[in-house]
Amino acid sequence: MLRATLLLALGLAALGATARADEFTKTDVERYQKEFEQVAAKGRELWTSGALGTNGVACAQCHPNAANTHPETYPKFQKQLGKVAQLFEMANWCIRNPLQGANLAPDDPRMTALVSYITFERRGVKLAPGQH
């Protein structure tokens, strides 16, 4: 296995196929954007469904189209949490309280989808961490 890996690395180097980690082709960028948009679409489904809680309340009832969520301001101090928090922590606060559901782990695909949707709705807005 080691020999095969070394031969492959030498072969790629000989062909000049070495790429830097920060170089992306147009095809890469298009694929990455499509994947992000698919995850954000799943987030919108969760956002509007009421499936995150136990009482049928949906995020969209208070925040249609992720309005008034301001992901561009996180991390910031959140009075409800009593600390500087990340966006996923505030999402969990909402899931626990108005929705009467259970926290999602930060790496739960549903949390990734929610945060993707929220940030997608605010695309183009200047970052302003800590701002209220």
Short mmCIF file of C-alpha atoms in Angstrom, two decimals, residues 7-83:
data_model
loop_
_atom_site.label_atom_id
_atom_site.label_comp_id
_atom_site.label_asym_id
_atom_site.label_seq_id
_atom_site.Cartn_x
_atom_site.Cartn_y
_atom_site.Cartn_z
CA LEU A 7 4.28 5.65 -6.92
CA LEU A 8 1.04 7.57 -7.34
CA ALA A 9 2.51 10.66 -5.70
CA LEU A 10 5.61 10.50 -7.87
CA GLY A 11 3.53 9.99 -10.99
CA LEU A 12 1.32 12.99 -10.22
CA ALA A 13 4.34 15.15 -9.46
CA ALA A 14 5.95 14.12 -12.73
CA LEU A 15 2.82 15.13 -14.61
CA GLY A 16 2.72 18.49 -12.88
CA ALA A 17 -0.64 17.65 -11.32
CA THR A 18 0.18 19.06 -7.93
CA ALA A 19 -2.61 21.29 -6.66
CA ARG A 20 -2.65 23.66 -3.74
CA ALA A 21 -5.31 23.38 -1.09
CA ASP A 22 -6.63 26.85 -1.90
CA GLU A 23 -7.04 26.28 -5.62
CA PHE A 24 -10.45 25.32 -6.95
CA THR A 25 -11.65 24.73 -10.44
CA LYS A 26 -14.89 26.25 -11.72
CA THR A 27 -16.36 22.74 -11.58
CA ASP A 28 -15.33 22.44 -7.90
CA VAL A 29 -16.97 25.74 -7.01
CA GLU A 30 -20.19 24.86 -8.85
CA ARG A 31 -20.36 21.47 -7.13
CA TYR A 32 -19.68 22.97 -3.68
CA GLN A 33 -22.37 25.63 -4.21
CA LYS A 34 -24.91 23.03 -5.36
CA GLU A 35 -24.20 20.87 -2.29
CA PHE A 36 -24.59 23.88 0.02
CA GLU A 37 -27.87 24.87 -1.61
CA GLN A 38 -29.21 21.31 -1.24
CA VAL A 39 -28.39 21.34 2.48
CA ALA A 40 -29.94 24.82 2.86
CA ALA A 41 -33.11 23.51 1.15
CA LYS A 42 -33.30 20.72 3.76
CA GLY A 43 -32.93 23.43 6.40
CA ARG A 44 -35.87 25.33 4.94
CA GLU A 45 -37.96 22.15 5.11
CA LEU A 46 -37.13 21.78 8.81
CA TRP A 47 -37.62 25.52 9.39
CA THR A 48 -41.17 25.44 8.10
CA SER A 49 -42.31 22.00 9.27
CA GLY A 50 -42.65 21.97 13.04
CA ALA A 51 -40.71 18.68 13.11
CA LEU A 52 -38.03 19.98 15.48
CA GLY A 53 -40.32 20.28 18.49
CA THR A 54 -43.14 18.47 20.21
CA ASN A 55 -45.88 21.10 19.95
CA GLY A 56 -46.18 21.61 16.19
CA VAL A 57 -44.64 25.08 16.27
CA ALA A 58 -42.30 25.85 13.36
CA CYS A 59 -39.35 28.23 13.35
CA ALA A 60 -41.03 30.06 10.46
CA GLN A 61 -43.95 31.08 12.66
CA CYS A 62 -41.70 33.60 14.45
CA HIS A 63 -39.04 33.97 11.75
CA PRO A 64 -40.54 33.69 8.24
CA ASN A 65 -37.71 33.29 5.73
CA ALA A 66 -35.29 33.29 8.70
CA ALA A 67 -36.17 36.95 9.36
CA ASN A 68 -34.64 38.61 12.43
CA THR A 69 -32.11 35.81 13.00
CA HIS A 70 -29.04 37.89 12.04
CA PRO A 71 -26.49 35.08 11.56
CA GLU A 72 -23.96 37.68 10.45
CA THR A 73 -23.75 38.97 14.04
CA TYR A 74 -22.67 35.68 15.65
CA PRO A 75 -20.85 34.93 17.84
CA LYS A 76 -22.37 37.52 20.16
CA PHE A 77 -23.65 37.92 23.71
CA GLN A 78 -27.10 36.40 24.02
CA LYS A 79 -29.10 37.53 27.05
CA GLN A 80 -31.24 34.36 27.00
CA LEU A 81 -28.09 32.23 27.34
CA GLY A 82 -26.11 34.62 29.55
CA LYS A 83 -22.95 34.30 27.46
#
